[in-house]
Amino acid sequence: MSGNRSSIGYLVVGTLIIALAGRAAGWLSDETADLVFLVSFGWFAYSALVTRIRATPAALAVLSLVLGLIALRQSFPSLRYMPFLMIAPVNFALAAIFARGLMPGRRPVLLKLIDIIGMAPAEDLAFQRFVARQCLLWSLMALATGLLALGGIFVEAARPAISLALQVLIGAQVVWFALSHHYASLRYRRPETWWTTLKTMAQPGVWSRLGKLS
């Protein structure tokens, strides 16, 4: 069943990319693009929810959510879901994950990820402090990204500026992701590269493993 979900997921991603390109080229209206986006959003929400509860309650919950969002969109035509609705919840979740690992008695999520990668133990206390600061930084950047995306849904007048700010912020995150790995290799002799970390993060089930590690 998970294999079927993966295949459908790839199809949904492909459809979403085509819709984004079509909207950018002016081939799709905002309303049509939002409808395609909501279907995609519903699928990913279902895929995340079905791992925690049974399929039927998950499907009913997601269907109610999507229909509610469609009704809201019809009532307030100035709303725009694409692509802000996908960006906001993902980044709010990431901000919470990074911040949660900084609470007393918890292990920062990036140290957990290093444990999973398993190339070298993170025993250097200075490196552990560096990683904790990175978690704080990523939590703040994810929170800022989520808030901007939320504003993009509702604030029509500021939408062009918000879109530009999101591009700059997401671009900065991509650059810092690579630079922070390079700095860690020089300063702390860490063997992990940005590509190693990215491949590990993309592995199925890695995020659930991160939640289970102490």
Tab-separated table of C-alpha atoms in Angstrom:
chain	number	residue	atom	x	y	z
A	1	MET	CA	0.000	0.000	0.000
A	2	SER	CA	2.851	2.393	0.806
A	3	GLY	CA	4.290	1.689	-2.648
A	4	ASN	CA	0.993	2.723	-4.250
A	5	ARG	CA	0.985	5.924	-2.165
A	6	SER	CA	4.522	6.696	-3.328
A	7	SER	CA	3.525	6.269	-6.989
A	8	ILE	CA	0.499	8.502	-6.537
A	9	GLY	CA	2.685	10.990	-4.679
A	10	TYR	CA	5.043	11.272	-7.655
A	11	LEU	CA	2.048	11.794	-9.955
A	12	VAL	CA	0.673	14.497	-7.667
A	13	VAL	CA	4.046	16.265	-7.539
A	14	GLY	CA	4.273	16.155	-11.346
A	15	THR	CA	0.774	17.576	-11.692
A	16	LEU	CA	1.582	20.301	-9.184
A	17	ILE	CA	4.742	21.289	-11.084
A	18	ILE	CA	2.787	21.463	-14.350
A	19	ALA	CA	0.126	23.603	-12.655
A	20	LEU	CA	2.785	25.960	-11.267
A	21	ALA	CA	4.324	26.314	-14.714
A	22	GLY	CA	0.914	26.822	-16.278
A	23	ARG	CA	0.018	29.521	-13.763
A	24	ALA	CA	3.341	31.295	-14.291
A	25	ALA	CA	2.804	31.220	-18.063
A	26	GLY	CA	-0.746	32.529	-17.722
A	27	TRP	CA	-2.398	29.343	-19.016
A	28	LEU	CA	-4.254	28.683	-15.763
A	29	SER	CA	-6.417	31.063	-13.764
A	30	ASP	CA	-5.811	31.617	-10.070
A	31	GLU	CA	-8.987	29.686	-9.280
A	32	THR	CA	-7.974	26.637	-11.350
A	33	ALA	CA	-4.440	26.686	-9.964
A	34	ASP	CA	-5.798	26.841	-6.408
A	35	LEU	CA	-8.120	23.892	-7.103
A	36	VAL	CA	-5.231	21.775	-8.416
A	37	PHE	CA	-3.197	22.833	-5.433
A	38	LEU	CA	-5.930	21.919	-2.939
A	39	VAL	CA	-6.213	18.424	-4.412
A	40	SER	CA	-2.433	18.041	-4.086
A	41	PHE	CA	-2.494	19.466	-0.579
A	42	GLY	CA	-5.256	17.037	0.359
A	43	TRP	CA	-3.262	14.069	-0.872
A	44	PHE	CA	-0.152	15.001	1.093
A	45	ALA	CA	-2.250	15.726	4.194
A	46	TYR	CA	-3.884	12.300	3.849
A	47	SER	CA	-0.501	10.595	3.395
A	48	ALA	CA	0.777	12.193	6.595
A	49	LEU	CA	-2.396	11.519	8.585
A	50	VAL	CA	-2.925	7.898	7.506
A	51	THR	CA	0.325	6.882	9.216
A	52	ARG	CA	-1.228	7.910	12.558
A	53	ILE	CA	-4.894	6.928	12.255
A	54	ARG	CA	-6.911	4.528	10.132
A	55	ALA	CA	-7.550	5.245	6.465
A	56	THR	CA	-11.278	6.050	6.673
A	57	PRO	CA	-11.048	8.679	9.469
A	58	ALA	CA	-7.990	10.164	7.741
A	59	ALA	CA	-9.839	10.432	4.422
A	60	LEU	CA	-12.899	11.998	6.058
A	61	ALA	CA	-10.793	14.514	7.974
A	62	VAL	CA	-8.863	15.557	4.854
A	63	LEU	CA	-12.017	15.717	2.721
A	64	SER	CA	-13.656	17.998	5.297
A	65	LEU	CA	-10.557	20.195	5.373
A	66	VAL	CA	-10.322	20.501	1.586
A	67	LEU	CA	-14.054	21.218	1.172
A	68	GLY	CA	-13.816	23.832	3.916
A	69	LEU	CA	-10.887	25.515	2.174
A	70	ILE	CA	-12.768	25.486	-1.141
A	71	ALA	CA	-15.805	27.078	0.521
A	72	LEU	CA	-13.569	29.702	2.140
A	73	ARG	CA	-11.969	30.435	-1.231
A	74	GLN	CA	-15.398	30.890	-2.814
A	75	SER	CA	-16.484	33.244	-0.033
A	76	PHE	CA	-13.296	35.326	-0.201
A	77	PRO	CA	-12.016	35.427	-3.808
A	78	SER	CA	-8.957	37.485	-2.806
A	79	LEU	CA	-7.469	34.472	-1.010
A	80	ARG	CA	-4.635	32.627	-2.743
A	81	TYR	CA	-3.626	29.141	-1.704
A	82	MET	CA	-0.981	28.314	-4.292
A	83	PRO	CA	1.816	27.915	-3.241
A	84	PHE	CA	1.480	29.558	0.186
A	85	LEU	CA	-0.698	26.895	1.797
A	86	MET	CA	1.958	24.225	1.242
A	87	ILE	CA	4.798	26.416	2.493
A	88	ALA	CA	3.152	27.607	5.718
A	89	PRO	CA	2.266	24.335	7.521
A	90	VAL	CA	5.501	22.597	6.521
A	91	ASN	CA	7.596	25.435	7.910
A	92	PHE	CA	5.535	25.768	11.086
A	93	ALA	CA	6.047	22.035	11.671
A	94	LEU	CA	9.799	22.362	11.052
A	95	ALA	CA	10.028	25.338	13.404
A	96	ALA	CA	8.322	23.286	16.127
A	97	ILE	CA	10.570	20.240	15.532
A	98	PHE	CA	13.772	22.271	15.756
A	99	ALA	CA	12.565	24.235	18.796
A	100	ARG	CA	11.319	21.142	20.618
A	101	GLY	CA	14.769	19.552	20.494
A	102	LEU	CA	16.216	22.564	22.329
A	103	MET	CA	14.012	22.094	25.373
A	104	PRO	CA	15.664	20.845	28.602
A	105	GLY	CA	16.170	17.086	28.613
A	106	ARG	CA	15.829	16.753	24.839
A	107	ARG	CA	18.441	16.156	22.161
A	108	PRO	CA	18.628	18.676	19.273
A	109	VAL	CA	17.137	17.192	16.134
A	110	LEU	CA	20.305	17.798	14.098
A	111	LEU	CA	22.324	15.728	16.575
A	112	LYS	CA	19.734	12.973	16.164
A	113	LEU	CA	20.195	13.223	12.409
A	114	ILE	CA	23.968	12.943	12.802
A	115	ASP	CA	23.394	9.802	14.897
A	116	ILE	CA	21.332	8.316	12.069
A	117	ILE	CA	23.938	9.215	9.443
A	118	GLY	CA	26.483	7.404	11.628
A	119	MET	CA	29.680	8.669	9.999
A	120	ALA	CA	31.246	9.920	13.259
A	121	PRO	CA	29.878	10.424	16.799
A	122	ALA	CA	29.152	14.017	17.808
A	123	GLU	CA	31.135	13.983	21.080
A	124	ASP	CA	32.798	17.408	20.795
A	125	LEU	CA	30.947	19.733	23.195
A	126	ALA	CA	31.845	22.788	21.118
A	127	PHE	CA	30.337	21.114	18.067
A	128	GLN	CA	27.224	20.209	20.047
A	129	ARG	CA	26.789	23.868	20.994
A	130	PHE	CA	27.255	24.831	17.343
A	131	VAL	CA	24.557	22.342	16.336
A	132	ALA	CA	22.192	23.685	19.011
A	133	ARG	CA	22.657	27.211	17.662
A	134	GLN	CA	21.983	25.891	14.156
A	135	CYS	CA	18.725	24.349	15.387
A	136	LEU	CA	17.689	27.696	16.877
A	137	LEU	CA	18.550	29.481	13.633
A	138	TRP	CA	16.638	26.967	11.501
A	139	SER	CA	13.654	27.179	13.820
A	140	LEU	CA	13.555	30.972	13.490
A	141	MET	CA	13.994	30.870	9.711
A	142	ALA	CA	11.246	28.256	9.356
A	143	LEU	CA	8.933	30.316	11.572
A	144	ALA	CA	9.605	33.458	9.511
A	145	THR	CA	8.973	31.532	6.282
A	146	GLY	CA	5.715	30.129	7.624
A	147	LEU	CA	4.477	33.529	8.766
A	148	LEU	CA	5.304	35.096	5.412
A	149	ALA	CA	3.491	32.306	3.567
A	150	LEU	CA	0.476	32.721	5.846
A	151	GLY	CA	0.440	36.411	4.997
A	152	GLY	CA	0.572	35.526	1.304
A	153	ILE	CA	-2.706	33.622	1.629
A	154	PHE	CA	-4.664	36.531	3.108
A	155	VAL	CA	-2.957	39.861	2.306
A	156	GLU	CA	-3.586	40.502	-1.361
A	157	ALA	CA	-1.907	43.932	-1.522
A	158	ALA	CA	1.357	42.634	-0.041
A	159	ARG	CA	1.433	39.389	-2.050
A	160	PRO	CA	4.102	40.467	-4.597
A	161	ALA	CA	6.424	41.655	-1.815
A	162	ILE	CA	5.740	38.507	0.204
A	163	SER	CA	6.510	36.294	-2.784
A	164	LEU	CA	9.814	38.078	-3.305
A	165	ALA	CA	10.674	37.854	0.400
A	166	LEU	CA	9.914	34.119	0.373
A	167	GLN	CA	12.203	33.587	-2.607
A	168	VAL	CA	15.024	35.450	-0.855
A	169	LEU	CA	14.500	33.652	2.463
A	170	ILE	CA	14.247	30.171	0.934
A	171	GLY	CA	17.281	30.899	-1.246
A	172	ALA	CA	19.222	32.000	1.834
A	173	GLN	CA	18.273	28.748	3.583
A	174	VAL	CA	19.553	26.695	0.652
A	175	VAL	CA	22.857	28.591	0.622
A	176	TRP	CA	23.271	28.381	4.393
A	177	PHE	CA	22.528	24.648	4.338
A	178	ALA	CA	25.622	24.126	2.188
A	179	LEU	CA	27.795	26.742	3.921
A	180	SER	CA	27.091	25.424	7.421
A	181	HIS	CA	28.249	21.950	6.390
A	182	HIS	CA	31.417	23.425	4.902
A	183	TYR	CA	32.074	25.403	8.091
A	184	ALA	CA	31.536	22.312	10.264
A	185	SER	CA	34.009	20.333	8.145
A	186	LEU	CA	36.660	23.047	8.499
A	187	ARG	CA	36.091	24.033	12.137
A	188	TYR	CA	35.109	20.712	13.698
A	189	ARG	CA	36.468	18.192	11.148
A	190	ARG	CA	33.020	16.767	10.547
A	191	PRO	CA	32.715	14.224	7.711
A	192	GLU	CA	29.084	14.967	6.833
A	193	THR	CA	28.462	16.876	3.608
A	194	TRP	CA	25.312	18.720	2.613
A	195	TRP	CA	24.598	15.941	0.107
A	196	THR	CA	24.964	13.227	2.753
A	197	THR	CA	22.541	15.040	5.029
A	198	LEU	CA	20.066	15.690	2.214
A	199	LYS	CA	20.056	12.035	1.139
A	200	THR	CA	19.486	10.921	4.718
A	201	MET	CA	16.642	13.389	5.247
A	202	ALA	CA	14.975	12.103	2.062
A	203	GLN	CA	14.978	8.473	3.219
A	204	PRO	CA	11.524	7.019	3.957
A	205	GLY	CA	10.741	6.977	7.656
A	206	VAL	CA	13.728	9.043	8.763
A	207	TRP	CA	11.580	11.748	10.345
A	208	SER	CA	9.635	9.195	12.381
A	209	ARG	CA	12.958	7.766	13.554
A	210	LEU	CA	14.062	11.236	14.573
A	211	GLY	CA	10.953	11.537	16.709
A	212	LYS	CA	11.694	8.256	18.495
A	213	LEU	CA	15.366	8.856	19.305
A	214	SER	CA	16.094	10.241	22.768
